[in-house]
Amino acid sequence: MNHLERIVADARRELEQRRSRRSEDDLERAGRRRQGHRDFPAAVRAPGLSLIAEHKRRSPSAGAIREDLSLEDVVAAYERGGAAAISVLTDGPNFGGSLDDLVRARAITDLPILRKDFVIDRYQLLEAAAAGADAVLLIVAALSPEELRDLYGEASQLGLDALVEVHDAAELKLALLLDAPVIGINNRNLTTLEVDTGTTYELLRDVDGAAAIVAESGLRDRDQLEQLEAAGVDAVLIGEALMRSGDIEASVAALTAPTM
């Protein structure tokens, strides 16, 4: 079993525990009460290179990342620093997150919020809508083509935008078939956890220009971001490098300030 398969298996077990505690009907009612959908694709496509700043407690590769700050402090610093959107990692077994993190983030920011998790079931889409997410992550490597298509369509029906994530050419082809407005290129191979920042540039050659592109993983400095913007990337998703910063707001501002 590779890393992705193990993480998805853990996510599925946690999902079934939550499903036993709350019905789909209850989630659907809560989702219908959600107010003020925020446009995630518009945030990604905003002029310049947009930053999706991620709240991330820990990871399988890095362990605990930051335990001395509250989620509220982190998200507020992201918004003050100039982030265009917020990503909240809600996976519990491997990343220490929860849906409560998303609810808390929604309460303190006006930015679009992405639920970042290993979404494999419609129930998780209902959870995302009920918790106040504006968008969800769909990882092509974690889904069959049929599952990907169905979950993408169901997310749209629930009023959720989607960040469709790929990390190789075959996955990119599947994402392009969806006509998804936002595609994430993950420089981390989720089966091995190895990072190669050249992945984004390699796959950009096969993007037809219709989708907005988000580069993910291994990004931490302004030079990298300027090169990505010049290559045609619309946004970057950064979590760990910002979470480890001694001054999160200043670090975000340094990455988002306009070039002279």
PDB file of C-alpha atoms in Angstrom:
ATOM      1  CA  MET A   1       0.000   0.000   0.000  1.00  0.00           C
ATOM      2  CA  ASN A   2       1.484   3.365  -1.035  1.00  0.00           C
ATOM      3  CA  HIS A   3       1.177   6.622   0.923  1.00  0.00           C
ATOM      4  CA  LEU A   4      -1.920   7.852  -0.907  1.00  0.00           C
ATOM      5  CA  GLU A   5      -3.734   4.533  -0.550  1.00  0.00           C
ATOM      6  CA  ARG A   6      -3.003   4.489   3.183  1.00  0.00           C
ATOM      7  CA  ILE A   7      -4.163   8.082   3.674  1.00  0.00           C
ATOM      8  CA  VAL A   8      -7.365   7.447   1.704  1.00  0.00           C
ATOM      9  CA  ALA A   9      -8.042   4.297   3.741  1.00  0.00           C
ATOM     10  CA  ASP A  10      -7.629   6.324   6.945  1.00  0.00           C
ATOM     11  CA  ALA A  11      -9.917   9.036   5.564  1.00  0.00           C
ATOM     12  CA  ARG A  12     -12.551   6.465   4.656  1.00  0.00           C
ATOM     13  CA  ARG A  13     -12.561   5.004   8.179  1.00  0.00           C
ATOM     14  CA  GLU A  14     -12.925   8.464   9.704  1.00  0.00           C
ATOM     15  CA  LEU A  15     -15.692   9.279   7.213  1.00  0.00           C
ATOM     16  CA  GLU A  16     -17.697   6.230   8.250  1.00  0.00           C
ATOM     17  CA  GLN A  17     -17.415   7.239  11.907  1.00  0.00           C
ATOM     18  CA  ARG A  18     -18.788  10.690  11.120  1.00  0.00           C
ATOM     19  CA  ARG A  19     -21.523   9.241   8.923  1.00  0.00           C
ATOM     20  CA  SER A  20     -22.732   7.166  11.875  1.00  0.00           C
ATOM     21  CA  ARG A  21     -23.161  10.326  13.954  1.00  0.00           C
ATOM     22  CA  ARG A  22     -24.894  12.661  11.482  1.00  0.00           C
ATOM     23  CA  SER A  23     -27.369  11.919   8.705  1.00  0.00           C
ATOM     24  CA  GLU A  24     -27.149  13.148   5.143  1.00  0.00           C
ATOM     25  CA  ASP A  25     -30.566  14.759   5.534  1.00  0.00           C
ATOM     26  CA  ASP A  26     -29.299  16.832   8.448  1.00  0.00           C
ATOM     27  CA  LEU A  27     -26.223  17.898   6.473  1.00  0.00           C
ATOM     28  CA  GLU A  28     -28.358  18.838   3.471  1.00  0.00           C
ATOM     29  CA  ARG A  29     -30.571  21.043   5.636  1.00  0.00           C
ATOM     30  CA  ALA A  30     -27.506  22.732   7.126  1.00  0.00           C
ATOM     31  CA  GLY A  31     -26.001  23.237   3.675  1.00  0.00           C
ATOM     32  CA  ARG A  32     -29.133  24.978   2.448  1.00  0.00           C
ATOM     33  CA  ARG A  33     -28.777  27.453   5.306  1.00  0.00           C
ATOM     34  CA  ARG A  34     -25.282  28.393   4.176  1.00  0.00           C
ATOM     35  CA  GLN A  35     -25.184  32.032   3.150  1.00  0.00           C
ATOM     36  CA  GLY A  36     -22.953  34.144   0.970  1.00  0.00           C
ATOM     37  CA  HIS A  37     -21.092  31.826  -1.398  1.00  0.00           C
ATOM     38  CA  ARG A  38     -17.697  33.320  -2.168  1.00  0.00           C
ATOM     39  CA  ASP A  39     -16.328  32.875  -5.676  1.00  0.00           C
ATOM     40  CA  PHE A  40     -13.219  30.697  -5.446  1.00  0.00           C
ATOM     41  CA  PRO A  41     -12.387  30.687  -9.202  1.00  0.00           C
ATOM     42  CA  ALA A  42     -12.629  34.490  -9.279  1.00  0.00           C
ATOM     43  CA  ALA A  43     -10.167  34.723  -6.397  1.00  0.00           C
ATOM     44  CA  VAL A  44      -7.758  32.433  -8.250  1.00  0.00           C
ATOM     45  CA  ARG A  45      -8.082  34.459 -11.453  1.00  0.00           C
ATOM     46  CA  ALA A  46      -7.657  37.870  -9.794  1.00  0.00           C
ATOM     47  CA  PRO A  47      -4.980  40.093 -11.388  1.00  0.00           C
ATOM     48  CA  GLY A  48      -1.456  39.053 -10.542  1.00  0.00           C
ATOM     49  CA  LEU A  49      -0.480  35.789  -8.889  1.00  0.00           C
ATOM     50  CA  SER A  50      -3.062  34.909  -6.236  1.00  0.00           C
ATOM     51  CA  LEU A  51      -2.084  33.231  -2.972  1.00  0.00           C
ATOM     52  CA  ILE A  52      -4.229  30.518  -1.422  1.00  0.00           C
ATOM     53  CA  ALA A  53      -2.913  30.400   2.145  1.00  0.00           C
ATOM     54  CA  GLU A  54      -3.400  27.108   3.961  1.00  0.00           C
ATOM     55  CA  HIS A  55      -4.017  26.282   7.599  1.00  0.00           C
ATOM     56  CA  LYS A  56      -2.181  22.995   8.138  1.00  0.00           C
ATOM     57  CA  ARG A  57      -1.509  21.516  11.576  1.00  0.00           C
ATOM     58  CA  ARG A  58       0.768  18.642  10.557  1.00  0.00           C
ATOM     59  CA  SER A  59       1.543  16.255   7.714  1.00  0.00           C
ATOM     60  CA  PRO A  60       2.829  12.692   7.223  1.00  0.00           C
ATOM     61  CA  SER A  61       6.103  13.995   5.800  1.00  0.00           C
ATOM     62  CA  ALA A  62       6.742  16.920   8.184  1.00  0.00           C
ATOM     63  CA  GLY A  63       5.034  15.901  11.424  1.00  0.00           C
ATOM     64  CA  ALA A  64       3.698  18.696  13.651  1.00  0.00           C
ATOM     65  CA  ILE A  65       4.102  22.071  11.949  1.00  0.00           C
ATOM     66  CA  ARG A  66       2.813  24.711  14.356  1.00  0.00           C
ATOM     67  CA  GLU A  67       1.087  24.232  17.707  1.00  0.00           C
ATOM     68  CA  ASP A  68       1.590  27.624  19.376  1.00  0.00           C
ATOM     69  CA  LEU A  69      -0.956  29.637  17.373  1.00  0.00           C
ATOM     70  CA  SER A  70      -4.723  29.493  17.198  1.00  0.00           C
ATOM     71  CA  LEU A  71      -6.453  28.928  13.874  1.00  0.00           C
ATOM     72  CA  GLU A  72      -8.080  32.339  14.261  1.00  0.00           C
ATOM     73  CA  ASP A  73      -4.690  34.053  14.564  1.00  0.00           C
ATOM     74  CA  VAL A  74      -3.353  32.252  11.495  1.00  0.00           C
ATOM     75  CA  VAL A  75      -6.358  32.928   9.259  1.00  0.00           C
ATOM     76  CA  ALA A  76      -6.553  36.577  10.321  1.00  0.00           C
ATOM     77  CA  ALA A  77      -2.851  37.020   9.532  1.00  0.00           C
ATOM     78  CA  TYR A  78      -3.379  35.420   6.118  1.00  0.00           C
ATOM     79  CA  GLU A  79      -6.185  37.835   5.288  1.00  0.00           C
ATOM     80  CA  ARG A  80      -4.317  40.907   6.546  1.00  0.00           C
ATOM     81  CA  GLY A  81      -1.252  39.879   4.559  1.00  0.00           C
ATOM     82  CA  GLY A  82      -3.148  39.809   1.280  1.00  0.00           C
ATOM     83  CA  ALA A  83      -4.125  36.173   0.639  1.00  0.00           C
ATOM     84  CA  ALA A  84      -6.829  35.752  -2.003  1.00  0.00           C
ATOM     85  CA  ALA A  85      -8.360  32.611  -0.474  1.00  0.00           C
ATOM     86  CA  ILE A  86      -7.964  30.294   2.493  1.00  0.00           C
ATOM     87  CA  SER A  87      -7.401  26.542   2.384  1.00  0.00           C
ATOM     88  CA  VAL A  88      -8.296  24.578   5.516  1.00  0.00           C
ATOM     89  CA  LEU A  89      -6.973  21.041   5.848  1.00  0.00           C
ATOM     90  CA  THR A  90      -9.760  19.071   7.521  1.00  0.00           C
ATOM     91  CA  ASP A  91      -8.303  15.541   7.377  1.00  0.00           C
ATOM     92  CA  GLY A  92      -7.911  14.249  10.918  1.00  0.00           C
ATOM     93  CA  PRO A  93      -5.870  11.024  10.925  1.00  0.00           C
ATOM     94  CA  ASN A  94      -2.840  12.302   9.014  1.00  0.00           C
ATOM     95  CA  PHE A  95      -3.079  16.098   9.153  1.00  0.00           C
ATOM     96  CA  GLY A  96      -4.704  16.822  12.513  1.00  0.00           C
ATOM     97  CA  GLY A  97      -7.524  18.865  11.017  1.00  0.00           C
ATOM     98  CA  SER A  98     -11.285  18.803  11.445  1.00  0.00           C
ATOM     99  CA  LEU A  99     -14.483  20.279  10.062  1.00  0.00           C
ATOM    100  CA  ASP A 100     -14.549  22.489  13.146  1.00  0.00           C
ATOM    101  CA  ASP A 101     -11.420  24.179  11.777  1.00  0.00           C
ATOM    102  CA  LEU A 102     -13.395  25.084   8.656  1.00  0.00           C
ATOM    103  CA  VAL A 103     -16.353  26.390  10.656  1.00  0.00           C
ATOM    104  CA  ARG A 104     -14.030  28.563  12.740  1.00  0.00           C
ATOM    105  CA  ALA A 105     -12.241  29.902   9.671  1.00  0.00           C
ATOM    106  CA  ARG A 106     -15.535  30.753   7.996  1.00  0.00           C
ATOM    107  CA  ALA A 107     -16.564  32.786  11.033  1.00  0.00           C
ATOM    108  CA  ILE A 108     -13.589  35.143  10.894  1.00  0.00           C
ATOM    109  CA  THR A 109     -12.775  35.725   7.224  1.00  0.00           C
ATOM    110  CA  ASP A 110     -14.575  37.055   4.167  1.00  0.00           C
ATOM    111  CA  LEU A 111     -12.210  35.227   1.807  1.00  0.00           C
ATOM    112  CA  PRO A 112     -13.292  32.128  -0.162  1.00  0.00           C
ATOM    113  CA  ILE A 113     -12.570  28.939   1.773  1.00  0.00           C
ATOM    114  CA  LEU A 114     -11.387  25.661   0.266  1.00  0.00           C
ATOM    115  CA  ARG A 115     -12.006  22.437   2.155  1.00  0.00           C
ATOM    116  CA  LYS A 116      -8.798  20.517   1.554  1.00  0.00           C
ATOM    117  CA  ASP A 117      -9.296  16.830   2.269  1.00  0.00           C
ATOM    118  CA  PHE A 118      -9.360  13.451   0.593  1.00  0.00           C
ATOM    119  CA  VAL A 119     -12.868  13.655  -0.825  1.00  0.00           C
ATOM    120  CA  ILE A 120     -14.093  10.240  -1.919  1.00  0.00           C
ATOM    121  CA  ASP A 121     -17.813  10.353  -1.137  1.00  0.00           C
ATOM    122  CA  ARG A 122     -20.809  12.671  -1.611  1.00  0.00           C
ATOM    123  CA  TYR A 123     -21.201  12.769   2.170  1.00  0.00           C
ATOM    124  CA  GLN A 124     -18.010  14.844   2.378  1.00  0.00           C
ATOM    125  CA  LEU A 125     -19.437  17.353  -0.088  1.00  0.00           C
ATOM    126  CA  LEU A 126     -22.509  17.699   2.116  1.00  0.00           C
ATOM    127  CA  GLU A 127     -20.209  18.205   5.108  1.00  0.00           C
ATOM    128  CA  ALA A 128     -18.258  20.878   3.258  1.00  0.00           C
ATOM    129  CA  ALA A 129     -21.385  22.825   2.338  1.00  0.00           C
ATOM    130  CA  ALA A 130     -22.793  22.513   5.863  1.00  0.00           C
ATOM    131  CA  ALA A 131     -19.529  23.748   7.402  1.00  0.00           C
ATOM    132  CA  GLY A 132     -19.411  26.791   5.121  1.00  0.00           C
ATOM    133  CA  ALA A 133     -16.860  25.824   2.494  1.00  0.00           C
ATOM    134  CA  ASP A 134     -16.986  27.578  -0.856  1.00  0.00           C
ATOM    135  CA  ALA A 135     -14.871  24.993  -2.673  1.00  0.00           C
ATOM    136  CA  VAL A 136     -13.583  21.449  -2.272  1.00  0.00           C
ATOM    137  CA  LEU A 137     -10.454  19.639  -3.376  1.00  0.00           C
ATOM    138  CA  LEU A 138     -10.891  16.700  -5.747  1.00  0.00           C
ATOM    139  CA  ILE A 139      -7.673  14.682  -6.119  1.00  0.00           C
ATOM    140  CA  VAL A 140      -7.660  12.829  -9.418  1.00  0.00           C
ATOM    141  CA  ALA A 141      -5.174  10.222  -8.121  1.00  0.00           C
ATOM    142  CA  ALA A 142      -7.566   9.259  -5.311  1.00  0.00           C
ATOM    143  CA  LEU A 143     -10.597   8.664  -7.555  1.00  0.00           C
ATOM    144  CA  SER A 144     -11.661   6.571 -10.516  1.00  0.00           C
ATOM    145  CA  PRO A 145     -12.636   8.583 -13.616  1.00  0.00           C
ATOM    146  CA  GLU A 146     -16.290   7.829 -12.853  1.00  0.00           C
ATOM    147  CA  GLU A 147     -15.971   8.914  -9.229  1.00  0.00           C
ATOM    148  CA  LEU A 148     -14.204  12.091 -10.291  1.00  0.00           C
ATOM    149  CA  ARG A 149     -16.918  12.971 -12.795  1.00  0.00           C
ATOM    150  CA  ASP A 150     -19.737  12.209 -10.380  1.00  0.00           C
ATOM    151  CA  LEU A 151     -18.242  14.100  -7.437  1.00  0.00           C
ATOM    152  CA  TYR A 152     -17.426  17.082  -9.632  1.00  0.00           C
ATOM    153  CA  GLY A 153     -21.023  17.219 -10.856  1.00  0.00           C
ATOM    154  CA  GLU A 154     -22.461  16.773  -7.367  1.00  0.00           C
ATOM    155  CA  ALA A 155     -20.223  19.513  -5.978  1.00  0.00           C
ATOM    156  CA  SER A 156     -21.563  21.883  -8.616  1.00  0.00           C
ATOM    157  CA  GLN A 157     -25.150  20.953  -7.760  1.00  0.00           C
ATOM    158  CA  LEU A 158     -24.442  21.776  -4.103  1.00  0.00           C
ATOM    159  CA  GLY A 159     -23.025  25.190  -5.025  1.00  0.00           C
ATOM    160  CA  LEU A 160     -19.423  24.210  -4.344  1.00  0.00           C
ATOM    161  CA  ASP A 161     -16.544  25.161  -6.603  1.00  0.00           C
ATOM    162  CA  ALA A 162     -13.816  22.550  -7.102  1.00  0.00           C
ATOM    163  CA  LEU A 163     -10.048  22.590  -7.251  1.00  0.00           C
ATOM    164  CA  VAL A 164      -9.253  19.523  -9.359  1.00  0.00           C
ATOM    165  CA  GLU A 165      -5.749  18.364  -8.456  1.00  0.00           C
ATOM    166  CA  VAL A 166      -3.340  16.492 -10.741  1.00  0.00           C
ATOM    167  CA  HIS A 167       0.305  15.525 -10.591  1.00  0.00           C
ATOM    168  CA  ASP A 168       1.000  13.879 -13.951  1.00  0.00           C
ATOM    169  CA  ALA A 169      -0.029  14.085 -17.604  1.00  0.00           C
ATOM    170  CA  ALA A 170      -2.605  11.274 -17.445  1.00  0.00           C
ATOM    171  CA  GLU A 171      -4.384  12.920 -14.519  1.00  0.00           C
ATOM    172  CA  LEU A 172      -4.299  16.275 -16.293  1.00  0.00           C
ATOM    173  CA  LYS A 173      -6.105  14.770 -19.280  1.00  0.00           C
ATOM    174  CA  LEU A 174      -8.902  13.597 -16.995  1.00  0.00           C
ATOM    175  CA  ALA A 175      -9.170  17.021 -15.371  1.00  0.00           C
ATOM    176  CA  LEU A 176      -9.320  18.759 -18.737  1.00  0.00           C
ATOM    177  CA  LEU A 177     -12.176  16.476 -19.805  1.00  0.00           C
ATOM    178  CA  LEU A 178     -14.246  17.952 -16.967  1.00  0.00           C
ATOM    179  CA  ASP A 179     -13.764  21.486 -18.296  1.00  0.00           C
ATOM    180  CA  ALA A 180     -12.952  22.367 -14.683  1.00  0.00           C
ATOM    181  CA  PRO A 181     -12.349  26.120 -14.286  1.00  0.00           C
ATOM    182  CA  VAL A 182      -9.572  25.573 -11.718  1.00  0.00           C
ATOM    183  CA  ILE A 183      -6.886  22.883 -11.912  1.00  0.00           C
ATOM    184  CA  GLY A 184      -4.233  22.388  -9.262  1.00  0.00           C
ATOM    185  CA  ILE A 185      -0.839  20.970 -10.211  1.00  0.00           C
ATOM    186  CA  ASN A 186       0.677  19.298  -7.176  1.00  0.00           C
ATOM    187  CA  ASN A 187       4.450  19.109  -7.239  1.00  0.00           C
ATOM    188  CA  ARG A 188       4.235  16.387  -4.584  1.00  0.00           C
ATOM    189  CA  ASN A 189       3.771  12.829  -5.802  1.00  0.00           C
ATOM    190  CA  LEU A 190       1.183  11.583  -3.321  1.00  0.00           C
ATOM    191  CA  THR A 191       2.200   7.953  -3.718  1.00  0.00           C
ATOM    192  CA  THR A 192       5.836   8.607  -2.714  1.00  0.00           C
ATOM    193  CA  LEU A 193       5.534  12.065  -1.044  1.00  0.00           C
ATOM    194  CA  GLU A 194       8.516  13.268  -3.093  1.00  0.00           C
ATOM    195  CA  VAL A 195       8.417  16.889  -4.327  1.00  0.00           C
ATOM    196  CA  ASP A 196       9.588  18.118  -7.725  1.00  0.00           C
ATOM    197  CA  THR A 197       8.765  21.760  -8.418  1.00  0.00           C
ATOM    198  CA  GLY A 198       9.459  21.135 -12.100  1.00  0.00           C
ATOM    199  CA  THR A 199       6.159  19.239 -12.327  1.00  0.00           C
ATOM    200  CA  THR A 200       4.174  22.450 -12.696  1.00  0.00           C
ATOM    201  CA  TYR A 201       6.259  23.650 -15.640  1.00  0.00           C
ATOM    202  CA  GLU A 202       6.146  20.234 -17.287  1.00  0.00           C
ATOM    203  CA  LEU A 203       2.355  19.980 -17.149  1.00  0.00           C
ATOM    204  CA  LEU A 204       1.723  23.604 -18.096  1.00  0.00           C
ATOM    205  CA  ARG A 205       2.694  22.689 -21.655  1.00  0.00           C
ATOM    206  CA  ASP A 206      -0.440  20.545 -21.921  1.00  0.00           C
ATOM    207  CA  VAL A 207      -2.911  23.066 -20.494  1.00  0.00           C
ATOM    208  CA  ASP A 208      -5.120  24.605 -23.154  1.00  0.00           C
ATOM    209  CA  GLY A 209      -5.503  27.948 -21.396  1.00  0.00           C
ATOM    210  CA  ALA A 210      -9.173  27.667 -20.458  1.00  0.00           C
ATOM    211  CA  ALA A 211      -8.545  26.535 -16.886  1.00  0.00           C
ATOM    212  CA  ALA A 212      -6.927  28.642 -14.190  1.00  0.00           C
ATOM    213  CA  ILE A 213      -3.838  26.898 -12.802  1.00  0.00           C
ATOM    214  CA  VAL A 214      -2.842  26.631  -9.147  1.00  0.00           C
ATOM    215  CA  ALA A 215       0.678  25.420  -8.324  1.00  0.00           C
ATOM    216  CA  GLU A 216       0.979  23.425  -5.088  1.00  0.00           C
ATOM    217  CA  SER A 217       3.763  22.058  -2.833  1.00  0.00           C
ATOM    218  CA  GLY A 218       7.422  22.957  -2.444  1.00  0.00           C
ATOM    219  CA  LEU A 219       6.865  26.706  -2.810  1.00  0.00           C
ATOM    220  CA  ARG A 220       8.237  29.180  -0.298  1.00  0.00           C
ATOM    221  CA  ASP A 221       9.968  32.231  -1.793  1.00  0.00           C
ATOM    222  CA  ARG A 222       9.246  35.216  -4.017  1.00  0.00           C
ATOM    223  CA  ASP A 223      11.606  34.150  -6.804  1.00  0.00           C
ATOM    224  CA  GLN A 224       9.712  30.892  -7.275  1.00  0.00           C
ATOM    225  CA  LEU A 225       6.418  32.741  -7.427  1.00  0.00           C
ATOM    226  CA  GLU A 226       7.625  35.294  -9.951  1.00  0.00           C
ATOM    227  CA  GLN A 227       8.866  32.507 -12.222  1.00  0.00           C
ATOM    228  CA  LEU A 228       5.541  30.705 -11.965  1.00  0.00           C
ATOM    229  CA  GLU A 229       3.600  33.855 -12.754  1.00  0.00           C
ATOM    230  CA  ALA A 230       5.797  34.480 -15.794  1.00  0.00           C
ATOM    231  CA  ALA A 231       5.098  30.922 -16.959  1.00  0.00           C
ATOM    232  CA  GLY A 232       1.334  31.494 -16.822  1.00  0.00           C
ATOM    233  CA  VAL A 233       0.334  30.145 -13.396  1.00  0.00           C
ATOM    234  CA  ASP A 234      -2.648  31.971 -11.882  1.00  0.00           C
ATOM    235  CA  ALA A 235      -2.241  31.109  -8.197  1.00  0.00           C
ATOM    236  CA  VAL A 236      -0.144  29.218  -5.686  1.00  0.00           C
ATOM    237  CA  LEU A 237      -1.230  27.248  -2.616  1.00  0.00           C
ATOM    238  CA  ILE A 238       1.199  27.529   0.290  1.00  0.00           C
ATOM    239  CA  GLY A 239       0.754  26.210   3.798  1.00  0.00           C
ATOM    240  CA  GLU A 240       3.759  24.808   5.614  1.00  0.00           C
ATOM    241  CA  ALA A 241       6.197  27.598   4.743  1.00  0.00           C
ATOM    242  CA  LEU A 242       3.730  30.225   6.006  1.00  0.00           C
ATOM    243  CA  MET A 243       2.732  28.276   9.111  1.00  0.00           C
ATOM    244  CA  ARG A 244       6.392  27.989  10.152  1.00  0.00           C
ATOM    245  CA  SER A 245       7.048  31.709   9.753  1.00  0.00           C
ATOM    246  CA  GLY A 246       7.814  33.816  12.816  1.00  0.00           C
ATOM    247  CA  ASP A 247       5.635  36.589  11.344  1.00  0.00           C
ATOM    248  CA  ILE A 248       2.893  35.045   9.231  1.00  0.00           C
ATOM    249  CA  GLU A 249       1.313  38.297   8.119  1.00  0.00           C
ATOM    250  CA  ALA A 250       4.644  39.736   6.967  1.00  0.00           C
ATOM    251  CA  SER A 251       5.496  36.523   5.134  1.00  0.00           C
ATOM    252  CA  VAL A 252       2.191  36.578   3.274  1.00  0.00           C
ATOM    253  CA  ALA A 253       2.645  40.255   2.431  1.00  0.00           C
ATOM    254  CA  ALA A 254       6.143  39.567   1.085  1.00  0.00           C
ATOM    255  CA  LEU A 255       4.723  36.977  -1.291  1.00  0.00           C
ATOM    256  CA  THR A 256       1.699  38.979  -2.402  1.00  0.00           C
ATOM    257  CA  ALA A 257       3.166  42.483  -2.777  1.00  0.00           C
ATOM    258  CA  PRO A 258       3.016  43.753  -6.392  1.00  0.00           C
ATOM    259  CA  THR A 259       6.232  43.557  -8.369  1.00  0.00           C
ATOM    260  CA  MET A 260       7.793  46.915  -9.170  1.00  0.00           C
TER     261      MET A 260
END
